[in-house]
PDB file of C-alpha atoms in Angstrom:
ATOM      1  CA  UNK A   1       5.173  22.473 -31.821  1.00 50.00           C
ATOM      2  CA  UNK A   2       6.694  20.758 -34.807  1.00 57.00           C
ATOM      3  CA  UNK A   3       5.561  17.333 -35.972  1.00 56.00           C
ATOM      4  CA  UNK A   4       8.650  15.713 -34.435  1.00 55.00           C
ATOM      5  CA  UNK A   5       7.991  17.230 -31.029  1.00 58.00           C
ATOM      6  CA  UNK A   6       4.349  16.184 -31.141  1.00 56.00           C
ATOM      7  CA  UNK A   7       5.389  12.599 -31.887  1.00 56.00           C
ATOM      8  CA  UNK A   8       7.932  12.705 -29.054  1.00 57.00           C
ATOM      9  CA  UNK A   9       5.316  13.970 -26.592  1.00 60.00           C
ATOM     10  CA  UNK A  10       2.863  11.271 -27.692  1.00 59.00           C
ATOM     11  CA  UNK A  11       5.503   8.591 -27.195  1.00 57.00           C
ATOM     12  CA  UNK A  12       6.283   9.911 -23.704  1.00 58.00           C
ATOM     13  CA  UNK A  13       2.587   9.909 -22.774  1.00 58.00           C
ATOM     14  CA  UNK A  14       2.205   6.334 -24.056  1.00 56.00           C
ATOM     15  CA  UNK A  15       5.201   5.188 -21.996  1.00 56.00           C
ATOM     16  CA  UNK A  16       3.785   6.796 -18.856  1.00 59.00           C
ATOM     17  CA  UNK A  17       0.411   5.138 -19.458  1.00 58.00           C
ATOM     18  CA  UNK A  18       2.148   1.767 -19.886  1.00 56.00           C
ATOM     19  CA  UNK A  19       4.010   2.199 -16.588  1.00 55.00           C
ATOM     20  CA  UNK A  20       0.763   3.125 -14.784  1.00 57.00           C
ATOM     21  CA  UNK A  21      -1.067   0.112 -16.250  1.00 57.00           C
ATOM     22  CA  UNK A  22       1.730  -2.273 -15.254  1.00 53.00           C
ATOM     23  CA  UNK A  23       1.734  -0.869 -11.712  1.00 58.00           C
ATOM     24  CA  UNK A  24      -2.043  -1.299 -11.480  1.00 56.00           C
ATOM     25  CA  UNK A  25      -1.834  -4.949 -12.556  1.00 52.00           C
ATOM     26  CA  UNK A  26       0.999  -5.647 -10.096  1.00 53.00           C
ATOM     27  CA  UNK A  27      -0.924  -4.000  -7.252  1.00 53.00           C
ATOM     28  CA  UNK A  28      -4.098  -5.958  -7.972  1.00 53.00           C
ATOM     29  CA  UNK A  29      -2.175  -9.254  -8.105  1.00 50.00           C
ATOM     30  CA  UNK A  30      -0.545  -8.463  -4.767  1.00 53.00           C
ATOM     31  CA  UNK A  31      -3.926  -7.753  -3.168  1.00 49.00           C
ATOM     32  CA  UNK A  32      -5.394 -10.941  -4.580  1.00 46.00           C
ATOM     33  CA  UNK A  33      -2.377 -12.977  -3.477  1.00 45.00           C
ATOM     34  CA  UNK A  34      -2.394 -12.312   0.247  1.00 44.00           C
ATOM     35  CA  UNK A  35      -5.123  -9.817   1.219  1.00 46.00           C
ATOM     36  CA  UNK A  36      -2.644  -8.531   3.799  1.00 59.00           C
ATOM     37  CA  UNK A  37      -3.074  -6.865   6.237  1.00 69.00           C
ATOM     38  CA  UNK A  38      -6.702  -8.045   6.434  1.00 79.00           C
ATOM     39  CA  UNK A  39      -7.394 -10.942   8.837  1.00 85.00           C
ATOM     40  CA  UNK A  40      -8.821 -13.327   6.267  1.00 85.00           C
ATOM     41  CA  UNK A  41      -8.901 -17.097   5.839  1.00 85.00           C
ATOM     42  CA  UNK A  42      -7.175 -16.539   2.474  1.00 84.00           C
ATOM     43  CA  UNK A  43      -4.235 -14.707   4.060  1.00 86.00           C
ATOM     44  CA  UNK A  44      -1.371 -16.962   5.177  1.00 83.00           C
ATOM     45  CA  UNK A  45       0.696 -13.970   6.267  1.00 83.00           C
ATOM     46  CA  UNK A  46       1.323 -12.925   9.879  1.00 84.00           C
ATOM     47  CA  UNK A  47      -1.995 -11.069  10.191  1.00 86.00           C
ATOM     48  CA  UNK A  48      -4.162 -13.649   8.435  1.00 87.00           C
ATOM     49  CA  UNK A  49      -6.450 -16.400   9.705  1.00 89.00           C
ATOM     50  CA  UNK A  50      -5.367 -19.115   7.270  1.00 89.00           C
ATOM     51  CA  UNK A  51      -3.495 -21.168   9.877  1.00 89.00           C
ATOM     52  CA  UNK A  52      -6.480 -21.218  12.241  1.00 90.00           C
ATOM     53  CA  UNK A  53      -8.821 -22.169   9.382  1.00 91.00           C
ATOM     54  CA  UNK A  54      -6.460 -25.000   8.319  1.00 91.00           C
ATOM     55  CA  UNK A  55      -6.180 -26.251  11.918  1.00 91.00           C
ATOM     56  CA  UNK A  56      -9.965 -26.303  12.330  1.00 91.00           C
ATOM     57  CA  UNK A  57     -10.339 -28.247   9.076  1.00 91.00           C
ATOM     58  CA  UNK A  58      -7.580 -30.710  10.054  1.00 91.00           C
ATOM     59  CA  UNK A  59      -9.298 -31.411  13.399  1.00 90.00           C
ATOM     60  CA  UNK A  60     -12.642 -32.137  11.789  1.00 92.00           C
ATOM     61  CA  UNK A  61     -14.215 -28.726  12.438  1.00 91.00           C
ATOM     62  CA  UNK A  62     -14.076 -26.904   9.095  1.00 91.00           C
ATOM     63  CA  UNK A  63     -15.016 -23.239   9.256  1.00 90.00           C
ATOM     64  CA  UNK A  64     -16.976 -22.045   6.209  1.00 92.00           C
ATOM     65  CA  UNK A  65     -16.103 -18.585   4.906  1.00 90.00           C
ATOM     66  CA  UNK A  66     -19.065 -16.285   4.307  1.00 89.00           C
ATOM     67  CA  UNK A  67     -17.912 -14.225   1.338  1.00 86.00           C
ATOM     68  CA  UNK A  68     -21.057 -13.541  -0.716  1.00 87.00           C
ATOM     69  CA  UNK A  69     -23.865 -11.211   0.372  1.00 84.00           C
ATOM     70  CA  UNK A  70     -26.332 -14.095   0.343  1.00 87.00           C
ATOM     71  CA  UNK A  71     -24.203 -16.353   2.598  1.00 87.00           C
ATOM     72  CA  UNK A  72     -25.611 -17.017   6.066  1.00 89.00           C
ATOM     73  CA  UNK A  73     -24.180 -18.827   9.133  1.00 91.00           C
ATOM     74  CA  UNK A  74     -25.801 -21.991  10.411  1.00 90.00           C
ATOM     75  CA  UNK A  75     -28.163 -21.723  13.356  1.00 90.00           C
ATOM     76  CA  UNK A  76     -26.230 -21.681  16.630  1.00 90.00           C
ATOM     77  CA  UNK A  77     -22.886 -21.159  14.871  1.00 92.00           C
ATOM     78  CA  UNK A  78     -20.040 -19.056  16.271  1.00 94.00           C
ATOM     79  CA  UNK A  79     -19.838 -16.114  13.863  1.00 94.00           C
ATOM     80  CA  UNK A  80     -16.328 -14.584  13.787  1.00 94.00           C
ATOM     81  CA  UNK A  81     -16.193 -11.014  12.488  1.00 92.00           C
ATOM     82  CA  UNK A  82     -12.461 -10.256  12.457  1.00 89.00           C
ATOM     83  CA  UNK A  83     -11.575  -6.551  12.301  1.00 87.00           C
ATOM     84  CA  UNK A  84     -13.833  -5.513   9.401  1.00 88.00           C
ATOM     85  CA  UNK A  85     -12.101  -2.953   7.199  1.00 82.00           C
ATOM     86  CA  UNK A  86     -15.296  -1.538   5.730  1.00 82.00           C
ATOM     87  CA  UNK A  87     -18.418  -0.301   7.474  1.00 86.00           C
ATOM     88  CA  UNK A  88     -21.094  -2.988   7.552  1.00 90.00           C
ATOM     89  CA  UNK A  89     -24.330  -2.158   5.784  1.00 90.00           C
ATOM     90  CA  UNK A  90     -27.497  -1.861   7.897  1.00 91.00           C
ATOM     91  CA  UNK A  91     -28.705  -5.175   6.436  1.00 92.00           C
ATOM     92  CA  UNK A  92     -25.437  -6.936   7.301  1.00 92.00           C
ATOM     93  CA  UNK A  93     -25.425  -5.498  10.837  1.00 90.00           C
ATOM     94  CA  UNK A  94     -29.035  -6.588  11.336  1.00 93.00           C
ATOM     95  CA  UNK A  95     -28.153 -10.138  10.309  1.00 93.00           C
ATOM     96  CA  UNK A  96     -25.232 -10.257  12.764  1.00 92.00           C
ATOM     97  CA  UNK A  97     -27.364  -9.008  15.653  1.00 92.00           C
ATOM     98  CA  UNK A  98     -30.237 -11.333  14.737  1.00 93.00           C
ATOM     99  CA  UNK A  99     -27.861 -14.311  14.734  1.00 94.00           C
ATOM    100  CA  UNK A 100     -26.836 -13.541  18.317  1.00 93.00           C
ATOM    101  CA  UNK A 101     -30.437 -12.940  19.421  1.00 93.00           C
ATOM    102  CA  UNK A 102     -31.433 -16.333  18.011  1.00 93.00           C
ATOM    103  CA  UNK A 103     -28.932 -18.136  20.257  1.00 93.00           C
ATOM    104  CA  UNK A 104     -25.651 -17.870  18.342  1.00 93.00           C
ATOM    105  CA  UNK A 105     -22.324 -16.471  19.491  1.00 93.00           C
ATOM    106  CA  UNK A 106     -20.831 -13.453  17.711  1.00 93.00           C
ATOM    107  CA  UNK A 107     -17.107 -12.789  18.164  1.00 93.00           C
ATOM    108  CA  UNK A 108     -16.516  -9.232  16.992  1.00 92.00           C
ATOM    109  CA  UNK A 109     -12.821  -8.308  16.860  1.00 91.00           C
ATOM    110  CA  UNK A 110     -12.994  -4.527  16.638  1.00 90.00           C
ATOM    111  CA  UNK A 111     -11.106  -3.104  13.648  1.00 86.00           C
ATOM    112  CA  UNK A 112      -9.990   0.367  12.554  1.00 85.00           C
ATOM    113  CA  UNK A 113     -13.216   1.219  10.695  1.00 86.00           C
ATOM    114  CA  UNK A 114     -16.190   2.645  12.620  1.00 89.00           C
ATOM    115  CA  UNK A 115     -19.294   0.449  12.573  1.00 90.00           C
ATOM    116  CA  UNK A 116     -22.266   2.777  13.138  1.00 91.00           C
ATOM    117  CA  UNK A 117     -24.866   0.294  11.879  1.00 90.00           C
ATOM    118  CA  UNK A 118     -23.560  -2.493  14.114  1.00 91.00           C
ATOM    119  CA  UNK A 119     -23.303  -0.211  17.151  1.00 90.00           C
ATOM    120  CA  UNK A 120     -26.903   0.885  16.700  1.00 91.00           C
ATOM    121  CA  UNK A 121     -27.925  -2.762  17.174  1.00 90.00           C
ATOM    122  CA  UNK A 122     -25.351  -3.893  19.757  1.00 90.00           C
ATOM    123  CA  UNK A 123     -24.598  -0.681  21.635  1.00 88.00           C
ATOM    124  CA  UNK A 124     -21.746   1.865  21.473  1.00 89.00           C
ATOM    125  CA  UNK A 125     -18.220   0.474  21.438  1.00 89.00           C
ATOM    126  CA  UNK A 126     -15.010   2.275  22.423  1.00 88.00           C
ATOM    127  CA  UNK A 127     -11.706   0.744  21.403  1.00 85.00           C
ATOM    128  CA  UNK A 128      -8.059   1.730  21.119  1.00 85.00           C
ATOM    129  CA  UNK A 129      -5.337  -0.133  19.257  1.00 77.00           C
ATOM    130  CA  UNK A 130      -2.374  -1.696  20.998  1.00 71.00           C
ATOM    131  CA  UNK A 131       1.224  -2.194  19.942  1.00 66.00           C
ATOM    132  CA  UNK A 132       2.161  -4.369  16.947  1.00 58.00           C
ATOM    133  CA  UNK A 133       4.806  -6.037  19.121  1.00 55.00           C
ATOM    134  CA  UNK A 134       2.111  -8.128  20.832  1.00 54.00           C
ATOM    135  CA  UNK A 135       3.886  -8.050  24.187  1.00 71.00           C
ATOM    136  CA  UNK A 136       0.844  -8.030  26.514  1.00 83.00           C
ATOM    137  CA  UNK A 137      -0.777 -10.989  28.237  1.00 88.00           C
ATOM    138  CA  UNK A 138      -4.518 -10.976  28.903  1.00 89.00           C
ATOM    139  CA  UNK A 139      -6.023 -13.199  31.585  1.00 91.00           C
ATOM    140  CA  UNK A 140      -9.592 -13.803  32.720  1.00 90.00           C
ATOM    141  CA  UNK A 141     -11.059 -10.860  34.654  1.00 90.00           C
ATOM    142  CA  UNK A 142     -14.502 -12.354  35.317  1.00 89.00           C
ATOM    143  CA  UNK A 143     -15.892 -15.897  35.244  1.00 92.00           C
ATOM    144  CA  UNK A 144     -16.481 -16.771  31.603  1.00 93.00           C
ATOM    145  CA  UNK A 145     -16.275 -20.186  29.871  1.00 92.00           C
ATOM    146  CA  UNK A 146     -14.204 -18.844  26.970  1.00 91.00           C
ATOM    147  CA  UNK A 147     -11.481 -17.211  29.053  1.00 92.00           C
ATOM    148  CA  UNK A 148     -11.324 -19.059  32.395  1.00 92.00           C
ATOM    149  CA  UNK A 149      -7.773 -20.290  32.961  1.00 92.00           C
ATOM    150  CA  UNK A 150      -6.464 -18.862  29.656  1.00 90.00           C
ATOM    151  CA  UNK A 151      -3.572 -16.445  29.135  1.00 90.00           C
ATOM    152  CA  UNK A 152      -3.906 -14.787  25.731  1.00 91.00           C
ATOM    153  CA  UNK A 153      -1.128 -13.135  23.760  1.00 88.00           C
ATOM    154  CA  UNK A 154      -2.461  -9.737  22.658  1.00 88.00           C
ATOM    155  CA  UNK A 155      -1.194  -6.337  21.567  1.00 84.00           C
ATOM    156  CA  UNK A 156      -2.602  -4.613  24.641  1.00 83.00           C
ATOM    157  CA  UNK A 157      -5.518  -2.905  22.896  1.00 85.00           C
ATOM    158  CA  UNK A 158      -8.444  -1.729  24.988  1.00 87.00           C
ATOM    159  CA  UNK A 159     -12.183  -2.177  24.376  1.00 90.00           C
ATOM    160  CA  UNK A 160     -15.323  -1.138  26.253  1.00 90.00           C
ATOM    161  CA  UNK A 161     -19.060  -1.381  25.685  1.00 90.00           C
ATOM    162  CA  UNK A 162     -22.146   0.289  27.176  1.00 88.00           C
ATOM    163  CA  UNK A 163     -24.402  -2.651  26.317  1.00 89.00           C
ATOM    164  CA  UNK A 164     -26.612  -3.933  29.176  1.00 91.00           C
ATOM    165  CA  UNK A 165     -24.904  -6.733  31.081  1.00 91.00           C
ATOM    166  CA  UNK A 166     -21.456  -6.093  29.598  1.00 91.00           C
ATOM    167  CA  UNK A 167     -18.582  -7.485  31.699  1.00 92.00           C
ATOM    168  CA  UNK A 168     -14.806  -7.285  31.361  1.00 92.00           C
ATOM    169  CA  UNK A 169     -14.025 -10.881  30.447  1.00 91.00           C
ATOM    170  CA  UNK A 170     -10.252 -10.725  29.811  1.00 91.00           C
ATOM    171  CA  UNK A 171      -7.417  -8.262  29.972  1.00 91.00           C
ATOM    172  CA  UNK A 172      -4.942  -6.801  32.438  1.00 90.00           C
ATOM    173  CA  UNK A 173      -4.826  -4.269  35.206  1.00 88.00           C
ATOM    174  CA  UNK A 174      -4.768  -1.299  32.818  1.00 88.00           C
ATOM    175  CA  UNK A 175      -6.459  -2.674  29.672  1.00 91.00           C
ATOM    176  CA  UNK A 176      -9.466  -4.764  28.647  1.00 90.00           C
ATOM    177  CA  UNK A 177      -8.879  -7.284  25.855  1.00 89.00           C
ATOM    178  CA  UNK A 178     -12.396  -8.806  25.791  1.00 92.00           C
ATOM    179  CA  UNK A 179     -15.905  -7.767  26.805  1.00 93.00           C
ATOM    180  CA  UNK A 180     -18.925 -10.103  26.777  1.00 93.00           C
ATOM    181  CA  UNK A 181     -22.628  -9.286  26.988  1.00 94.00           C
ATOM    182  CA  UNK A 182     -25.875 -11.161  26.255  1.00 94.00           C
ATOM    183  CA  UNK A 183     -28.049 -10.425  23.223  1.00 92.00           C
ATOM    184  CA  UNK A 184     -31.353 -12.294  23.241  1.00 92.00           C
ATOM    185  CA  UNK A 185     -30.629 -16.008  23.685  1.00 93.00           C
ATOM    186  CA  UNK A 186     -27.054 -15.615  22.498  1.00 93.00           C
ATOM    187  CA  UNK A 187     -23.932 -13.671  23.329  1.00 94.00           C
ATOM    188  CA  UNK A 188     -21.580 -11.109  21.771  1.00 93.00           C
ATOM    189  CA  UNK A 189     -17.861 -11.220  22.609  1.00 93.00           C
ATOM    190  CA  UNK A 190     -15.931  -8.044  21.788  1.00 91.00           C
ATOM    191  CA  UNK A 191     -12.174  -8.344  21.246  1.00 91.00           C
ATOM    192  CA  UNK A 192      -9.859  -5.319  21.204  1.00 89.00           C
ATOM    193  CA  UNK A 193      -8.476  -6.240  17.797  1.00 86.00           C
ATOM    194  CA  UNK A 194      -7.935  -9.516  15.991  1.00 86.00           C
ATOM    195  CA  UNK A 195      -4.336 -10.134  17.142  1.00 87.00           C
ATOM    196  CA  UNK A 196      -5.327 -13.020  19.475  1.00 88.00           C
ATOM    197  CA  UNK A 197      -6.855 -14.835  16.475  1.00 90.00           C
ATOM    198  CA  UNK A 198      -4.134 -14.188  13.886  1.00 88.00           C
ATOM    199  CA  UNK A 199      -1.430 -16.486  12.525  1.00 87.00           C
ATOM    200  CA  UNK A 200       1.454 -14.577  14.119  1.00 84.00           C
ATOM    201  CA  UNK A 201       0.312 -15.319  17.714  1.00 84.00           C
ATOM    202  CA  UNK A 202      -1.595 -18.571  17.216  1.00 85.00           C
ATOM    203  CA  UNK A 203       1.061 -20.776  18.843  1.00 84.00           C
ATOM    204  CA  UNK A 204       1.648 -18.383  21.749  1.00 85.00           C
ATOM    205  CA  UNK A 205       0.091 -18.657  25.215  1.00 86.00           C
ATOM    206  CA  UNK A 206      -3.542 -19.854  25.028  1.00 88.00           C
ATOM    207  CA  UNK A 207      -4.532 -18.333  21.674  1.00 89.00           C
ATOM    208  CA  UNK A 208      -5.061 -21.694  19.988  1.00 90.00           C
ATOM    209  CA  UNK A 209      -7.076 -22.853  23.010  1.00 91.00           C
ATOM    210  CA  UNK A 210      -9.397 -19.890  22.438  1.00 93.00           C
ATOM    211  CA  UNK A 211     -10.164 -21.229  18.946  1.00 93.00           C
ATOM    212  CA  UNK A 212     -10.765 -24.688  20.444  1.00 92.00           C
ATOM    213  CA  UNK A 213     -13.228 -23.299  22.991  1.00 92.00           C
ATOM    214  CA  UNK A 214     -15.039 -21.330  20.310  1.00 93.00           C
ATOM    215  CA  UNK A 215     -15.339 -24.484  18.187  1.00 92.00           C
ATOM    216  CA  UNK A 216     -16.729 -26.349  21.202  1.00 92.00           C
ATOM    217  CA  UNK A 217     -19.671 -23.932  21.295  1.00 91.00           C
ATOM    218  CA  UNK A 218     -20.737 -24.786  17.746  1.00 91.00           C
ATOM    219  CA  UNK A 219     -19.567 -24.685  14.139  1.00 93.00           C
ATOM    220  CA  UNK A 220     -17.402 -21.643  13.409  1.00 94.00           C
ATOM    221  CA  UNK A 221     -18.273 -19.385  10.463  1.00 91.00           C
ATOM    222  CA  UNK A 222     -15.809 -16.713   9.297  1.00 93.00           C
ATOM    223  CA  UNK A 223     -17.783 -13.662   8.187  1.00 90.00           C
ATOM    224  CA  UNK A 224     -15.727 -12.035   5.401  1.00 88.00           C
ATOM    225  CA  UNK A 225     -18.546 -10.372   3.526  1.00 86.00           C
ATOM    226  CA  UNK A 226     -17.078  -7.017   4.515  1.00 80.00           C
ATOM    227  CA  UNK A 227     -13.918  -7.839   2.513  1.00 78.00           C
ATOM    228  CA  UNK A 228     -15.935  -8.164  -0.700  1.00 62.00           C
ATOM    229  CA  UNK A 229     -18.144  -5.106  -0.246  1.00 52.00           C
ATOM    230  CA  UNK A 230     -17.666  -2.218  -2.648  1.00 42.00           C
ATOM    231  CA  UNK A 231     -16.007   0.104  -0.116  1.00 38.00           C
ATOM    232  CA  UNK A 232     -13.937  -2.460   1.752  1.00 38.00           C
ATOM    233  CA  UNK A 233     -10.928  -3.327  -0.389  1.00 39.00           C
ATOM    234  CA  UNK A 234      -9.088  -0.348  -1.869  1.00 40.00           C
ATOM    235  CA  UNK A 235      -9.349  -0.456  -5.641  1.00 40.00           C
ATOM    236  CA  UNK A 236      -6.092  -0.496  -7.572  1.00 40.00           C
ATOM    237  CA  UNK A 237      -7.016   2.724  -9.349  1.00 43.00           C
ATOM    238  CA  UNK A 238      -7.638   4.489  -6.035  1.00 45.00           C
ATOM    239  CA  UNK A 239      -4.391   3.272  -4.547  1.00 49.00           C
ATOM    240  CA  UNK A 240      -2.458   4.324  -7.660  1.00 55.00           C
ATOM    241  CA  UNK A 241      -4.094   7.729  -8.039  1.00 62.00           C
ATOM    242  CA  UNK A 242      -1.066   9.637  -6.621  1.00 66.00           C
ATOM    243  CA  UNK A 243       1.297   7.690  -8.896  1.00 67.00           C
ATOM    244  CA  UNK A 244      -0.798   8.379 -12.003  1.00 66.00           C
ATOM    245  CA  UNK A 245      -1.101  12.074 -11.093  1.00 71.00           C
ATOM    246  CA  UNK A 246       2.655  12.321 -10.604  1.00 73.00           C
ATOM    247  CA  UNK A 247       3.260  10.638 -13.969  1.00 72.00           C
ATOM    248  CA  UNK A 248       0.896  13.047 -15.723  1.00 74.00           C
ATOM    249  CA  UNK A 249       2.593  16.056 -14.125  1.00 75.00           C
ATOM    250  CA  UNK A 250       6.004  14.723 -15.174  1.00 75.00           C
ATOM    251  CA  UNK A 251       4.733  14.241 -18.730  1.00 73.00           C
ATOM    252  CA  UNK A 252       3.334  17.776 -18.833  1.00 73.00           C
ATOM    253  CA  UNK A 253       6.647  19.204 -17.587  1.00 73.00           C
ATOM    254  CA  UNK A 254       8.508  17.216 -20.257  1.00 71.00           C
ATOM    255  CA  UNK A 255       6.229  18.493 -23.027  1.00 69.00           C
ATOM    256  CA  UNK A 256       6.598  22.093 -21.849  1.00 69.00           C
ATOM    257  CA  UNK A 257      10.374  21.752 -21.656  1.00 69.00           C
ATOM    258  CA  UNK A 258      10.531  20.456 -25.252  1.00 67.00           C
ATOM    259  CA  UNK A 259       8.125  23.074 -26.623  1.00 65.00           C
ATOM    260  CA  UNK A 260       8.935  26.171 -28.704  1.00 64.00           C
ATOM    261  CA  UNK A 261      10.474  29.037 -26.722  1.00 61.00           C
ATOM    262  CA  UNK A 262       9.303  32.617 -27.165  1.00 63.00           C
ATOM    263  CA  UNK A 263      12.401  34.513 -28.346  1.00 62.00           C
ATOM    264  CA  UNK A 264      16.126  33.851 -27.974  1.00 63.00           C
ATOM    265  CA  UNK A 265      17.662  33.214 -24.600  1.00 67.00           C
ATOM    266  CA  UNK A 266      20.273  35.996 -25.192  1.00 72.00           C
ATOM    267  CA  UNK A 267      20.989  38.373 -28.084  1.00 74.00           C
ATOM    268  CA  UNK A 268      23.596  37.232 -30.650  1.00 73.00           C
ATOM    269  CA  UNK A 269      27.099  38.787 -30.337  1.00 74.00           C
ATOM    270  CA  UNK A 270      27.750  41.835 -32.592  1.00 73.00           C
ATOM    271  CA  UNK A 271      29.752  41.115 -35.799  1.00 73.00           C
ATOM    272  CA  UNK A 272      33.377  42.330 -35.893  1.00 72.00           C
ATOM    273  CA  UNK A 273      36.134  42.306 -38.517  1.00 73.00           C
ATOM    274  CA  UNK A 274      39.202  40.077 -38.503  1.00 75.00           C
ATOM    275  CA  UNK A 275      42.471  41.525 -37.200  1.00 81.00           C
ATOM    276  CA  UNK A 276      45.808  41.324 -39.107  1.00 81.00           C
ATOM    277  CA  UNK A 277      47.068  38.791 -36.581  1.00 84.00           C
ATOM    278  CA  UNK A 278      44.039  36.520 -37.175  1.00 83.00           C
ATOM    279  CA  UNK A 279      44.444  36.925 -40.947  1.00 80.00           C
ATOM    280  CA  UNK A 280      48.159  35.961 -40.848  1.00 80.00           C
ATOM    281  CA  UNK A 281      47.395  33.007 -38.550  1.00 85.00           C
ATOM    282  CA  UNK A 282      44.730  31.712 -40.945  1.00 82.00           C
ATOM    283  CA  UNK A 283      47.101  32.229 -43.940  1.00 79.00           C
ATOM    284  CA  UNK A 284      49.883  30.297 -42.180  1.00 80.00           C
ATOM    285  CA  UNK A 285      47.494  27.433 -41.421  1.00 83.00           C
ATOM    286  CA  UNK A 286      46.487  27.368 -45.084  1.00 79.00           C
ATOM    287  CA  UNK A 287      50.136  27.188 -46.233  1.00 77.00           C
ATOM    288  CA  UNK A 288      50.845  24.352 -43.796  1.00 80.00           C
ATOM    289  CA  UNK A 289      47.885  22.369 -45.046  1.00 80.00           C
ATOM    290  CA  UNK A 290      49.097  22.917 -48.661  1.00 77.00           C
ATOM    291  CA  UNK A 291      52.677  21.799 -47.713  1.00 76.00           C
ATOM    292  CA  UNK A 292      54.114  24.987 -49.317  1.00 75.00           C
ATOM    293  CA  UNK A 293      56.597  25.903 -46.547  1.00 75.00           C
ATOM    294  CA  UNK A 294      59.682  24.581 -48.440  1.00 77.00           C
ATOM    295  CA  UNK A 295      58.911  26.388 -51.669  1.00 79.00           C
ATOM    296  CA  UNK A 296      58.170  29.632 -49.843  1.00 75.00           C
ATOM    297  CA  UNK A 297      61.431  29.351 -47.877  1.00 76.00           C
ATOM    298  CA  UNK A 298      63.543  28.848 -51.079  1.00 81.00           C
ATOM    299  CA  UNK A 299      61.812  31.747 -52.786  1.00 81.00           C
ATOM    300  CA  UNK A 300      62.378  34.040 -49.803  1.00 77.00           C
ATOM    301  CA  UNK A 301      66.047  33.012 -49.531  1.00 81.00           C
ATOM    302  CA  UNK A 302      66.672  33.651 -53.255  1.00 83.00           C
ATOM    303  CA  UNK A 303      65.010  37.079 -53.102  1.00 83.00           C
ATOM    304  CA  UNK A 304      67.105  38.046 -50.070  1.00 83.00           C
ATOM    305  CA  UNK A 305      70.417  37.028 -51.812  1.00 83.00           C
ATOM    306  CA  UNK A 306      69.583  39.028 -54.912  1.00 84.00           C
ATOM    307  CA  UNK A 307      68.867  42.117 -52.811  1.00 84.00           C
ATOM    308  CA  UNK A 308      72.181  41.694 -50.975  1.00 85.00           C
ATOM    309  CA  UNK A 309      74.135  41.290 -54.226  1.00 78.00           C
TER     310      UNK A 309
END
């Protein structure tokens, strides 16, 4: 490559890097702004828990958010684990199970990520997601103080547990929205997803009453330590990896297209001589440009008259 082409390729690579960096910053700011679609107290979007947290605070029952690894719920608190996106560590799972065994209530809204460490302590869990339309109503299926007389707006997801003493607490004829079972002196309540707790359905049916009944059991603590674990939130670089790879491939294709080619695309045409017609046409164009037509016409007319005489 020549020096000019090298400079052009370097400028193209710098522009691509600038675009990738700007996209990374924009993505990180978006994640920090709403944490959507994670059910978090910091997310005021449809799938967040910000409205419930604000309502609890406004009614004199503030719910602390456990965000650091060293945070712990108060004794006897209702620990809400809303659809964790990352697998809980064995230490975290042990703390959740120990809280229930000591007399606390654990509300585990099952999320999309498997929880092997938590299932080893609380028993295997089987769950399937429902529809995002949230068009199913769950009612009490067995006597339970949290669900008696309530109709919950849910997405129709299904949950089951093999834990000893597990009962279907709420749901419908063909789905189970909640399962409850004792652990030590406390209790674990499994929800088939966090939709009954989220902002989008909070004012529907008895969803807000469910929060009120949970708060009546003891102070609520929102366990969001899984959102701040290393493998929970997707890093901006990981999310932008396909974009960066595509930009690099485009830059490589541009550099190759501007590089030196090996040989001519087609052979040059063979040289040929000028015909008499082309010569006379060029000579006529030269006379016209020199404005010599009048003088040539007078000379030709005089020569013709002399020949006739």
